[in-house]
Coordinates of N, CA and C in Angstrom, one line a residue:
M1 N 192.8 -261.1 -27.5 CA 191.6 -262.8 -27.6 C 191.3 -262.6 -26.3
D2 N 189.7 -262.7 -27.3 CA 188.3 -262.2 -25.7 C 188.1 -264.2 -25.4
R3 N 188.4 -263.8 -24.1 CA 188.8 -265.2 -23.6 C 186.9 -265.8 -23.1
E4 N 186.4 -264.6 -23.0 CA 184.6 -265.3 -23.3 C 184.5 -265.8 -24.8
L5 N 185.1 -266.0 -25.6 CA 184.5 -266.3 -26.5 C 184.6 -267.7 -26.3
W6 N 185.8 -268.2 -25.5 CA 185.8 -269.5 -26.0 C 186.0 -269.7 -23.9
D7 N 184.4 -270.2 -24.0 CA 184.2 -270.6 -22.1 C 183.9 -272.1 -22.3
T8 N 183.9 -272.7 -21.4 CA 183.0 -273.4 -21.2 C 181.6 -273.7 -21.8
G9 N 180.5 -272.9 -21.2 CA 179.4 -273.3 -21.9 C 178.6 -271.7 -22.2
F10 N 178.1 -271.4 -22.5 CA 177.4 -270.5 -23.1 C 175.2 -270.4 -23.0
S11 N 175.2 -269.4 -23.2 CA 173.4 -269.6 -22.5 C 172.7 -269.4 -24.0
S12 N 173.9 -268.8 -24.9 CA 173.3 -268.7 -26.7 C 174.6 -268.7 -26.7
L13 N 175.0 -269.4 -28.2 CA 175.9 -269.6 -28.8 C 176.9 -268.1 -29.5
P14 N 178.5 -267.5 -29.4 CA 178.4 -266.8 -29.2 C 178.8 -266.2 -30.9
K15 N 179.0 -265.0 -31.1 CA 179.4 -264.7 -32.6 C 181.1 -264.9 -32.9
W16 N 181.1 -265.7 -32.9 CA 182.7 -266.0 -33.1 C 183.2 -265.7 -34.7
T17 N 184.1 -265.2 -35.4 CA 184.8 -264.9 -36.3 C 184.7 -266.1 -37.4
C18 N 184.4 -266.3 -38.4 CA 184.5 -266.9 -39.5 C 185.6 -267.5 -39.7
P19 N 185.5 -269.1 -39.8 CA 187.0 -269.5 -39.7 C 187.8 -270.1 -41.0
H20 N 187.0 -269.5 -42.4 CA 187.3 -269.4 -43.5 C 187.8 -268.2 -44.0
C21 N 187.3 -267.0 -44.0 CA 187.1 -265.2 -44.7 C 187.9 -264.9 -43.3
E22 N 187.6 -265.5 -42.1 CA 188.3 -264.3 -41.1 C 188.3 -262.8 -40.7
K23 N 186.8 -263.0 -41.9 CA 186.3 -261.2 -41.8 C 184.7 -261.1 -41.0
G24 N 183.7 -262.3 -41.4 CA 182.3 -262.6 -41.2 C 182.1 -262.4 -39.8
T25 N 180.8 -262.8 -39.2 CA 180.6 -263.2 -38.1 C 180.2 -264.6 -38.2
L26 N 179.8 -265.6 -37.1 CA 178.9 -266.7 -37.5 C 177.7 -266.4 -36.8
L27 N 176.8 -266.6 -37.3 CA 175.6 -266.3 -37.0 C 174.3 -268.0 -36.6
T28 N 173.9 -267.8 -35.3 CA 172.9 -269.5 -35.7 C 172.0 -269.0 -36.9
M29 N 171.8 -270.3 -37.4 CA 170.7 -270.2 -38.3 C 169.1 -270.7 -37.8
P30 N 168.3 -270.2 -38.0 CA 166.7 -270.2 -38.0 C 166.7 -272.1 -37.3
N31 N 165.6 -271.5 -36.6 CA 165.3 -273.0 -36.1 C 166.4 -273.7 -35.3
F32 N 167.5 -273.6 -35.3 CA 168.5 -274.1 -34.3 C 169.1 -273.0 -33.0
P33 N 169.5 -273.5 -31.6 CA 170.2 -274.8 -31.6 C 169.0 -276.2 -31.5
R34 N 168.7 -277.5 -31.8 CA 168.0 -278.1 -31.5 C 168.2 -279.1 -30.6
S35 N 167.8 -279.9 -29.7 CA 168.1 -280.4 -28.7 C 167.4 -281.3 -28.5
E36 N 167.6 -282.7 -27.9 CA 166.3 -283.9 -27.8 C 167.2 -284.5 -26.1
E37 N 166.6 -284.9 -25.6 CA 167.0 -285.9 -24.4 C 166.9 -286.8 -24.5
T38 N 167.8 -287.3 -24.1 CA 167.6 -289.3 -24.2 C 166.5 -289.8 -23.3
E39 N 166.5 -291.1 -23.8 CA 165.2 -291.9 -23.2 C 165.4 -291.7 -21.8
Y40 N 166.7 -292.4 -21.8 CA 167.1 -293.1 -20.4 C 167.0 -291.6 -18.9
S41 N 167.7 -290.7 -19.5 CA 167.1 -289.0 -18.9 C 165.9 -289.0 -18.5
K42 N 165.5 -289.4 -19.2 CA 163.3 -288.9 -19.2 C 162.7 -290.4 -18.0
E43 N 163.5 -291.6 -18.3 CA 162.9 -292.4 -17.1 C 163.3 -291.6 -15.7
E44 N 164.6 -291.1 -16.0 CA 165.1 -291.0 -14.7 C 164.7 -289.6 -13.9
Q45 N 164.1 -288.8 -14.7 CA 162.9 -287.7 -14.1 C 161.5 -288.1 -13.5
N46 N 161.1 -289.6 -13.7 CA 160.3 -289.9 -12.5 C 161.1 -290.5 -11.0
H47 N 162.3 -290.2 -11.5 CA 162.1 -291.0 -9.4 C 162.2 -289.8 -8.8
P48 N 162.1 -289.8 -7.5 CA 160.9 -288.6 -6.5 C 162.6 -287.9 -5.9
D49 N 163.1 -288.3 -6.0 CA 164.8 -287.5 -6.0 C 165.0 -286.9 -7.4
S50 N 164.4 -286.9 -8.2 CA 165.1 -286.5 -9.3 C 165.6 -284.4 -9.1
E51 N 166.6 -284.5 -10.0 CA 166.7 -283.0 -9.7 C 167.2 -283.0 -11.3
P52 N 166.9 -281.3 -11.5 CA 167.3 -280.7 -13.1 C 168.4 -280.9 -13.7
D53 N 169.7 -280.9 -12.7 CA 170.8 -281.4 -13.5 C 170.9 -282.8 -13.4
W54 N 169.3 -283.7 -13.0 CA 169.5 -285.6 -13.7 C 170.1 -285.4 -15.4
T55 N 169.2 -284.4 -15.7 CA 168.8 -284.3 -17.0 C 169.9 -284.7 -18.3
V56 N 169.9 -285.8 -19.5 CA 170.6 -285.7 -20.3 C 170.1 -285.4 -21.9
E57 N 170.8 -284.1 -22.3 CA 170.4 -284.1 -23.5 C 171.2 -283.1 -24.6
R58 N 171.4 -283.4 -25.5 CA 172.3 -283.6 -26.5 C 171.8 -281.7 -27.6
F59 N 172.6 -281.4 -27.8 CA 172.0 -280.2 -28.7 C 172.6 -280.3 -30.3
V60 N 172.7 -279.9 -31.2 CA 173.3 -279.5 -32.4 C 172.3 -278.2 -33.2
A61 N 173.9 -277.6 -33.7 CA 173.4 -276.2 -34.7 C 174.2 -275.8 -35.6
L62 N 173.4 -275.1 -36.6 CA 174.7 -274.9 -37.6 C 174.7 -273.0 -37.3
M63 N 176.2 -272.7 -38.2 CA 176.3 -271.1 -38.0 C 177.1 -271.1 -39.3
K64 N 176.0 -269.7 -39.7 CA 176.2 -269.6 -40.9 C 176.9 -268.5 -40.8
C65 N 178.2 -268.1 -42.0 CA 179.4 -266.6 -42.2 C 178.0 -265.3 -42.6
E66 N 178.2 -264.0 -41.8 CA 177.3 -262.9 -42.1 C 177.5 -262.8 -43.8
I67 N 178.2 -263.3 -44.2 CA 178.9 -262.5 -45.4 C 178.4 -263.6 -47.0
P68 N 177.8 -262.8 -47.7 CA 177.7 -264.0 -48.2 C 178.3 -264.6 -49.7
S69 N 179.3 -263.6 -50.0 CA 180.0 -264.1 -50.4 C 180.8 -265.4 -50.4
C70 N 180.7 -265.6 -49.0 CA 181.6 -266.6 -48.0 C 181.0 -267.9 -47.9
G71 N 179.8 -267.1 -46.7 CA 178.6 -268.2 -46.4 C 178.9 -269.4 -45.9
E72 N 180.6 -270.0 -45.2 CA 181.3 -270.7 -44.3 C 179.8 -271.2 -43.5
V73 N 179.6 -272.3 -43.5 CA 178.7 -273.4 -42.6 C 179.5 -274.0 -41.5
V74 N 179.5 -273.8 -40.2 CA 179.7 -274.1 -39.1 C 178.6 -275.3 -38.6
V75 N 179.8 -276.6 -38.2 CA 178.9 -277.6 -37.5 C 179.3 -277.7 -36.0
V76 N 178.5 -277.3 -34.6 CA 178.1 -277.5 -33.3 C 177.3 -278.4 -32.8
G77 N 177.9 -278.8 -31.7 CA 177.6 -280.2 -31.2 C 177.9 -279.9 -29.7
G78 N 176.9 -280.5 -28.9 CA 177.2 -280.8 -27.4 C 176.3 -281.3 -26.6
N79 N 176.0 -280.9 -25.4 CA 175.3 -281.2 -24.3 C 174.4 -279.8 -23.9
R80 N 173.1 -280.1 -24.1 CA 172.2 -278.7 -23.4 C 172.5 -278.9 -21.3
A81 N 173.8 -278.7 -20.6 CA 173.2 -278.5 -19.6 C 172.4 -278.4 -18.4
V82 N 172.1 -278.4 -17.7 CA 171.3 -277.6 -16.3 C 172.4 -277.6 -15.4
W83 N 172.9 -275.9 -14.9 CA 173.9 -275.4 -13.5 C 172.9 -275.1 -13.0
H84 N 173.2 -275.5 -11.3 CA 172.3 -275.1 -10.1 C 173.8 -273.9 -9.9
Q85 N 172.5 -272.0 -9.9 CA 173.1 -271.4 -9.9 C 172.4 -270.4 -8.1
E86 N 174.0 -270.4 -7.7 CA 173.4 -269.8 -6.0 C 174.2 -268.6 -5.8
D87 N 173.1 -267.1 -5.7 CA 173.9 -265.8 -5.2 C 173.6 -265.5 -3.9
Y88 N 174.7 -265.7 -2.8 CA 175.0 -266.3 -2.1 C 174.4 -264.4 -0.9
E89 N 174.8 -263.5 -2.0 CA 174.6 -261.7 -0.9 C 172.7 -261.9 -1.1
Y90 N 171.8 -262.6 -2.0 CA 170.2 -262.1 -2.1 C 169.1 -263.5 -1.6
Q91 N 170.8 -264.4 -1.5 CA 169.8 -265.9 -1.0 C 169.5 -266.8 -1.5
R92 N 169.4 -267.1 -3.2 CA 168.5 -267.1 -3.7 C 169.1 -268.3 -4.4
Q93 N 168.1 -269.1 -5.3 CA 169.0 -270.4 -6.4 C 168.3 -270.1 -7.0
S94 N 168.9 -270.6 -8.6 CA 167.8 -271.1 -9.5 C 168.9 -271.6 -10.4
W95 N 167.9 -272.5 -11.1 CA 168.6 -273.6 -12.5 C 168.9 -272.7 -14.1
E96 N 170.3 -272.8 -14.2 CA 170.0 -272.4 -15.0 C 170.7 -273.2 -16.7
T97 N 169.6 -273.4 -17.7 CA 170.7 -274.1 -19.1 C 171.4 -273.5 -20.0
M98 N 172.8 -274.1 -20.0 CA 174.1 -273.7 -20.8 C 174.0 -274.6 -22.3
L99 N 174.4 -274.0 -23.1 CA 175.1 -275.2 -23.8 C 176.7 -275.3 -23.8
V100 N 177.0 -276.8 -23.7 CA 178.5 -276.8 -23.7 C 178.5 -277.1 -24.9
C101 N 179.7 -276.7 -25.3 CA 180.1 -277.2 -26.6 C 181.2 -278.1 -26.2
G102 N 181.0 -279.3 -27.6 CA 181.7 -280.8 -27.5 C 182.4 -281.1 -28.8
F103 N 181.8 -280.1 -29.9 CA 182.6 -280.2 -30.9 C 182.1 -278.5 -32.0
L104 N 183.3 -278.2 -32.8 CA 183.0 -277.1 -33.9 C 183.6 -277.3 -34.9
R105 N 183.1 -278.0 -36.0 CA 184.3 -278.0 -37.3 C 183.5 -277.0 -38.4
P106 N 184.3 -276.5 -39.1 CA 185.4 -276.1 -38.8 C 185.5 -275.5 -38.1
A107 N 186.9 -274.8 -36.8 CA 186.7 -274.7 -35.9 C 186.9 -273.3 -36.1
P108 N 186.4 -272.1 -35.0 CA 186.7 -271.1 -35.0 C 188.3 -270.4 -35.0
H109 N 189.1 -269.7 -35.1 CA 190.2 -269.2 -35.1 C 190.4 -268.9 -33.5
I110 N 190.9 -269.8 -32.9 CA 191.0 -268.6 -31.4 C 191.9 -267.7 -31.3
I111 N 193.4 -267.6 -32.1 CA 193.8 -266.8 -32.2 C 194.0 -266.2 -33.7
P112 N 194.1 -265.0 -34.0 CA 194.6 -264.9 -36.0 C 195.9 -265.7 -36.7
V113 N 195.6 -266.3 -37.9 CA 196.4 -267.1 -38.4 C 197.1 -266.5 -39.6
S114 N 198.3 -265.7 -39.0 CA 199.2 -265.2 -40.7 C 199.0 -265.9 -41.9
K115 N 198.3 -265.2 -42.5 CA 198.8 -265.5 -44.3 C 200.2 -266.0 -44.6
K116 N 201.3 -265.4 -43.9 CA 202.6 -266.0 -44.0 C 203.3 -267.3 -42.9
L117 N 202.0 -267.5 -42.1 CA 202.5 -269.1 -41.5 C 202.8 -269.9 -42.4
P118 N 203.6 -270.4 -42.5 CA 203.9 -271.8 -43.4 C 203.7 -273.1 -42.5
H119 N 202.9 -273.7 -43.8 CA 201.5 -274.6 -44.1 C 202.1 -275.8 -43.0
E120 N 202.8 -276.4 -42.8 CA 202.9 -276.9 -41.8 C 202.3 -277.1 -40.2
C121 N 203.0 -275.1 -39.6 CA 202.7 -274.8 -38.8 C 200.9 -274.8 -39.0
E122 N 200.3 -274.2 -39.9 CA 199.4 -273.8 -40.1 C 198.3 -274.7 -40.0
A123 N 198.4 -276.2 -40.2 CA 198.1 -277.5 -40.1 C 197.9 -277.4 -38.8
Q124 N 199.0 -277.9 -37.9 CA 198.8 -278.0 -36.2 C 197.8 -277.0 -35.2
L125 N 198.0 -276.1 -35.7 CA 197.7 -274.4 -35.1 C 195.7 -275.0 -35.4
K126 N 195.6 -274.8 -36.7 CA 194.1 -274.9 -37.2 C 193.5 -276.5 -36.4
K127 N 194.2 -277.5 -36.2 CA 193.8 -278.6 -35.6 C 193.7 -278.4 -33.8
A128 N 194.3 -277.6 -33.2 CA 194.5 -277.5 -32.3 C 193.3 -276.6 -31.4
F129 N 193.0 -275.5 -32.4 CA 191.0 -275.3 -32.6 C 190.7 -275.8 -32.7
E130 N 190.2 -276.8 -34.0 CA 189.6 -277.8 -33.7 C 189.3 -278.8 -31.7
L131 N 190.3 -279.4 -31.8 CA 190.7 -280.1 -30.4 C 190.5 -279.8 -29.1
Y132 N 190.7 -278.0 -29.2 CA 190.0 -277.4 -28.0 C 188.8 -278.0 -27.3
W133 N 188.1 -278.0 -28.4 CA 186.8 -278.4 -27.6 C 186.4 -280.0 -27.7
V134 N 187.1 -280.5 -28.3 CA 187.2 -282.3 -27.9 C 187.9 -282.7 -26.7
D135 N 189.1 -282.3 -26.8 CA 190.0 -282.7 -26.3 C 191.7 -282.0 -26.1
K136 N 191.6 -281.3 -24.8 CA 192.0 -280.6 -24.4 C 193.5 -280.7 -24.5
A137 N 193.9 -282.0 -23.9 CA 195.1 -282.3 -24.3 C 195.8 -283.0 -25.7
A138 N 194.9 -283.2 -25.9 CA 195.2 -283.1 -27.8 C 195.6 -282.1 -28.0
A139 N 194.6 -280.9 -27.8 CA 195.2 -279.8 -28.2 C 196.4 -279.2 -28.0
A140 N 196.6 -279.4 -26.8 CA 197.8 -278.7 -25.9 C 199.0 -279.6 -26.5
N141 N 198.8 -280.7 -27.4 CA 199.8 -281.6 -27.7 C 200.5 -281.1 -28.8
R142 N 199.4 -280.8 -29.8 CA 199.4 -280.1 -31.1 C 200.0 -278.9 -30.9
L143 N 199.8 -278.3 -29.7 CA 200.4 -276.9 -29.7 C 202.1 -276.9 -29.5
R144 N 202.3 -278.2 -29.1 CA 203.5 -278.7 -29.0 C 204.5 -279.3 -30.3
I145 N 203.3 -280.1 -31.0 CA 203.8 -279.8 -32.4 C 204.3 -278.9 -33.4
F146 N 203.9 -277.7 -32.5 CA 203.2 -276.3 -33.6 C 205.0 -275.9 -33.6
V147 N 205.2 -275.9 -32.2 CA 206.5 -275.5 -31.9 C 207.5 -276.1 -32.5
E148 N 207.8 -277.3 -32.9 CA 208.4 -278.4 -33.2 C 208.7 -277.7 -34.9
R149 N 207.5 -277.8 -35.4 CA 207.3 -277.2 -37.1 C 207.8 -275.8 -37.4
L150 N 207.6 -275.5 -35.7 CA 208.0 -273.3 -36.1 C 210.2 -273.4 -36.2
M151 N 210.2 -275.0 -35.6 CA 211.7 -274.8 -35.2 C 211.7 -274.7 -36.9
D152 N 211.8 -275.9 -37.0 CA 211.4 -276.7 -38.8 C 211.7 -275.4 -39.2
H153 N 210.9 -275.0 -39.2 CA 210.8 -273.3 -40.1 C 212.0 -272.4 -40.2
F154 N 212.6 -272.5 -39.2 CA 213.5 -271.5 -38.5 C 214.8 -272.0 -39.3
Q155 N 214.7 -273.3 -39.8 CA 215.8 -273.7 -39.5 C 216.7 -274.0 -38.2
V156 N 216.0 -274.5 -37.3 CA 217.0 -274.7 -36.2 C 217.4 -276.1 -36.2
P157 N 218.9 -276.3 -35.6 CA 219.4 -277.6 -35.8 C 218.7 -279.0 -35.1
T158 N 218.8 -279.6 -35.9 CA 218.2 -280.7 -35.5 C 219.1 -282.1 -34.1
K159 N 220.5 -281.6 -34.9 CA 221.8 -282.5 -33.8 C 222.6 -281.1 -34.2
G160 N 223.0 -281.7 -32.5 CA 224.4 -280.6 -32.0 C 224.5 -281.2 -30.7
K161 N 225.4 -280.2 -29.7 CA 226.0 -280.6 -28.6 C 224.9 -280.6 -27.4
G162 N 224.3 -279.4 -27.4 CA 223.5 -278.6 -26.5 C 224.0 -278.5 -25.3
N163 N 223.8 -278.8 -24.6 CA 224.8 -279.2 -22.9 C 225.4 -280.3 -22.8
K164 N 225.5 -281.5 -23.6 CA 226.5 -281.9 -23.2 C 227.1 -282.1 -24.6
M165 N 228.4 -284.1 -23.7 CA 229.9 -283.5 -24.5 C 229.5 -283.6 -26.4
K166 N 228.6 -285.1 -26.4 CA 228.8 -285.4 -27.6 C 227.6 -284.7 -28.4
T167 N 227.8 -285.3 -30.0 CA 227.0 -284.6 -31.2 C 225.7 -285.6 -30.8
H168 N 224.2 -285.0 -30.4 CA 223.2 -286.0 -30.1 C 222.2 -285.4 -31.0
T169 N 221.1 -286.0 -31.2 CA 219.3 -285.5 -31.6 C 219.3 -285.0 -30.2
L170 N 218.6 -283.1 -31.0 CA 218.1 -282.3 -30.2 C 216.9 -282.4 -29.6
D171 N 216.6 -282.5 -28.4 CA 214.7 -282.7 -28.0 C 214.6 -281.2 -28.3
L172 N 213.8 -280.6 -27.9 CA 213.5 -279.9 -28.3 C 213.4 -278.7 -27.2
S173 N 213.4 -278.9 -25.8 CA 214.0 -277.8 -25.3 C 215.2 -277.2 -25.5
E174 N 216.4 -278.1 -26.3 CA 217.1 -278.0 -26.6 C 217.5 -277.0 -27.8
R175 N 216.3 -277.1 -28.7 CA 216.0 -276.3 -29.9 C 215.4 -275.1 -29.9
I176 N 214.9 -275.4 -28.6 CA 214.3 -273.7 -28.4 C 215.4 -272.9 -28.1
D177 N 216.3 -273.5 -27.5 CA 217.7 -273.0 -26.8 C 218.5 -272.5 -27.7
E178 N 218.9 -273.0 -28.8 CA 219.3 -273.0 -29.8 C 218.7 -271.9 -30.6
F179 N 217.1 -271.9 -30.6 CA 216.6 -270.6 -31.1 C 216.7 -269.3 -30.8
E180 N 216.8 -269.6 -29.2 CA 217.1 -268.1 -28.8 C 217.7 -267.4 -29.2
K181 N 219.0 -268.3 -29.7 CA 220.4 -267.8 -29.7 C 220.1 -267.0 -31.2
M182 N 219.0 -267.4 -32.1 CA 219.2 -266.9 -33.5 C 218.0 -266.0 -33.4
K183 N 216.9 -265.9 -32.7 CA 215.7 -264.8 -33.0 C 215.4 -264.6 -30.7
P184 N 216.5 -264.0 -29.8 CA 216.1 -263.4 -29.1 C 214.6 -263.4 -28.4
G185 N 214.2 -263.3 -27.0 CA 213.1 -263.1 -26.7 C 212.1 -263.8 -26.6
H186 N 212.1 -265.3 -27.0 CA 210.8 -265.7 -27.0 C 211.4 -267.3 -26.4
K187 N 212.1 -267.5 -25.8 CA 212.4 -268.8 -25.0 C 211.5 -269.2 -24.3
D188 N 210.9 -268.2 -23.3 CA 210.1 -268.5 -22.3 C 208.8 -268.9 -22.7
A189 N 208.1 -268.1 -23.6 CA 206.6 -268.8 -24.5 C 206.9 -269.6 -25.1
L190 N 207.8 -270.9 -25.8 CA 207.7 -271.5 -26.7 C 208.2 -272.2 -25.3
D191 N 208.9 -272.3 -24.8 CA 209.1 -273.6 -23.0 C 208.0 -273.2 -22.7
A192 N 206.9 -272.6 -22.5 CA 205.5 -272.6 -21.9 C 204.4 -273.6 -22.8
L193 N 204.5 -273.1 -24.1 CA 203.8 -274.1 -24.8 C 204.3 -275.3 -24.8
R194 N 206.0 -275.3 -24.4 CA 206.3 -277.1 -24.4 C 205.9 -278.0 -23.2
H195 N 205.9 -277.2 -22.0 CA 205.4 -277.9 -21.0 C 203.9 -277.8 -21.0
V196 N 203.0 -277.3 -21.0 CA 202.1 -277.6 -21.3 C 201.6 -278.8 -22.6
G197 N 202.7 -278.7 -23.4 CA 201.9 -279.9 -24.6 C 202.3 -281.2 -23.6
N198 N 203.7 -281.4 -22.8 CA 204.3 -282.2 -22.4 C 203.2 -283.1 -21.3
Y199 N 202.9 -281.7 -20.8 CA 201.7 -282.3 -19.3 C 200.7 -283.3 -19.9
G200 N 199.9 -282.6 -21.2 CA 198.7 -282.9 -21.9 C 199.0 -284.5 -23.1
S201 N 200.4 -284.6 -23.3 CA 200.5 -285.7 -23.3 C 200.7 -286.8 -22.3
H202 N 201.7 -286.5 -21.1 CA 201.8 -287.2 -20.7 C 200.7 -288.0 -19.2
E203 N 199.7 -286.5 -18.9 CA 198.9 -287.1 -18.3 C 197.7 -287.2 -18.9
G204 N 197.4 -287.0 -20.3 CA 196.3 -286.3 -20.2 C 195.8 -285.7 -20.2
Q205 N 196.2 -284.8 -19.8 CA 194.5 -283.4 -19.3 C 195.5 -282.2 -19.4
A206 N 195.2 -281.4 -19.8 CA 195.4 -279.9 -19.7 C 194.4 -278.9 -18.8
N207 N 194.9 -278.2 -18.5 CA 193.6 -277.4 -18.0 C 193.1 -276.2 -18.9
K208 N 192.0 -275.7 -18.7 CA 191.7 -274.5 -20.0 C 192.2 -273.3 -19.8
E209 N 192.4 -272.6 -18.8 CA 193.5 -271.6 -19.0 C 194.6 -271.5 -19.2
A210 N 195.3 -272.7 -18.8 CA 196.8 -272.7 -19.1 C 196.2 -272.6 -20.6
L211 N 195.7 -273.6 -21.5 CA 195.9 -273.5 -22.7 C 195.7 -272.4 -23.4
L212 N 194.5 -271.3 -23.1 CA 194.1 -270.5 -23.3 C 195.4 -269.1 -23.2
D213 N 196.1 -269.5 -22.4 CA 197.6 -268.4 -22.0 C 198.7 -269.0 -23.2
C214 N 198.1 -270.0 -23.4 CA 199.1 -270.6 -25.0 C 199.6 -270.3 -25.7
F215 N 197.8 -269.9 -26.4 CA 197.4 -268.9 -27.5 C 197.8 -268.1 -27.3
E216 N 197.3 -267.2 -25.9 CA 197.8 -265.7 -25.9 C 199.3 -265.8 -26.3
L217 N 200.2 -266.3 -25.7 CA 201.5 -266.5 -25.4 C 202.0 -266.4 -27.5
L218 N 201.4 -267.2 -28.1 CA 201.7 -267.8 -29.0 C 202.1 -266.6 -30.1
E219 N 200.5 -266.2 -29.9 CA 199.7 -264.5 -30.9 C 201.3 -263.7 -30.2
D220 N 201.9 -263.3 -29.3 CA 202.1 -262.3 -29.4 C 203.4 -263.1 -30.0
A221 N 204.4 -264.2 -29.8 CA 205.4 -264.3 -30.3 C 204.8 -264.2 -31.9
L222 N 204.3 -264.7 -32.6 CA 203.8 -264.7 -33.9 C 204.0 -263.4 -34.6
S223 N 203.3 -262.8 -33.8 CA 203.2 -261.3 -34.4 C 204.5 -260.5 -35.0
E224 N 205.8 -260.7 -33.8 CA 206.6 -260.6 -34.2 C 207.5 -261.5 -35.1
L225 N 207.5 -263.4 -34.9 CA 208.1 -263.9 -35.9 C 207.9 -264.1 -37.0
I226 N 206.3 -264.1 -37.1 CA 206.0 -264.3 -38.4 C 205.5 -262.8 -39.1
D227 N 204.8 -262.1 -38.4 CA 204.4 -260.4 -39.3 C 205.2 -260.1 -39.1
E228 N 206.8 -259.8 -38.3 CA 207.3 -258.7 -37.9 C 206.6 -257.4 -37.8
K229 N 205.3 -257.4 -36.8 CA 205.3 -256.3 -36.6 C 206.0 -254.9 -36.1
K230 N 206.6 -255.3 -35.0 CA 207.6 -254.8 -34.5 C 208.1 -254.1 -35.5
A231 N 209.3 -255.1 -36.4 CA 210.1 -253.8 -36.8 C 210.0 -253.8 -38.2
M232 N 208.2 -254.1 -38.4 CA 207.4 -252.9 -39.4 C 207.2 -251.1 -38.7
L233 N 206.3 -251.6 -37.4 CA 206.4 -250.1 -37.0 C 207.9 -249.5 -36.6
A234 N 209.1 -249.8 -36.8 CA 210.0 -249.6 -36.8 C 210.7 -248.6 -37.8
A235 N 210.0 -249.4 -38.7 CA 211.0 -248.7 -40.2 C 209.8 -247.5 -40.9
K236 N 208.7 -247.8 -40.0 CA 207.3 -246.8 -40.7 C 207.9 -245.5 -39.6
A237 N 208.3 -245.6 -38.0 CA 208.4 -244.3 -37.6 C 210.1 -243.8 -38.3
Q238 N 210.7 -244.7 -38.4 CA 211.7 -244.2 -39.6 C 211.7 -243.6 -40.6
K239 N 210.8 -243.9 -41.7 CA 210.6 -243.5 -42.4 C 209.9 -241.6 -42.4
L240 N 208.4 -241.4 -41.4 CA 208.4 -240.3 -40.7 C 209.7 -239.6 -40.7
I241 N 210.2 -240.0 -39.6 CA 211.6 -239.6 -39.3 C 212.2 -238.6 -40.5
Q242 N 212.7 -239.7 -40.9 CA 213.6 -239.2 -42.3 C 213.1 -238.3 -43.2
N243 N 211.5 -238.1 -43.0 CA 210.4 -237.0 -44.0 C 210.2 -236.0 -43.1
K244 N 210.9 -236.0 -42.3 CA 210.4 -234.9 -41.0 C 209.3 -234.8 -40.8
G245 N 208.9 -235.7 -41.0 CA 206.9 -236.0 -40.7 C 206.4 -235.8 -41.7
K246 N 206.4 -235.4 -42.6 CA 206.3 -236.3 -44.2 C 205.7 -238.0 -44.6
S247 N 204.4 -237.8 -45.3 CA 204.5 -238.9 -46.0 C 205.3 -239.9 -46.4
G248 N 205.8 -239.0 -47.4 CA 206.9 -239.6 -48.2 C 206.2 -239.6 -49.5
F249 N 205.2 -239.5 -49.6 CA 204.3 -239.4 -51.4 C 204.6 -238.5 -52.2

């Protein structure tokens, strides 16, 4: 995962991968982005103490997949902000214009979406991609729901004793513990997503870096749980060993 693609602001829109075909690159269409300053912002520029970062300007852009047979169109919008930059080494100051994205629809995939991923999980993951730009706390909550749907996919029980004496409805933490017994090695990653999701739900906020960490952890976990890459590579290794290094064809 290239974190620079999911930064807060950009001097120009990145070349994200198309969310539809997942192969082509999204290119900014001609005459975009377009921006417009608000009237009240223009009025404030007449103030004697006005600074460039007082400017309130919105932008919109259309991006299109470079593959002609796909041609997906993505709408991007947000603020064109002016940031104060200081270079302490050379004792220089400057103002830099940045595009701060507030929404992308359909949103590019922050991590790959496997074709083997169950629809219920896929829907939550794609919603998390979209909400990442709009409301990071809501995106974190969607990742928590994703974990719940993943537990459903693997038929992790919803009722049991857990650490209690009586049978009860298991919460997500207990279901993750049960899942660890079924498929060891993923408890920490799933618990991390659960905690970030809980914090987003209860506190109404989520740290960008923590959220990207969650996507990175999820990408690694899904490569084994859904795509079974480690098992596939192990099988290929065994096949080469059995055939004394030959391809087997």
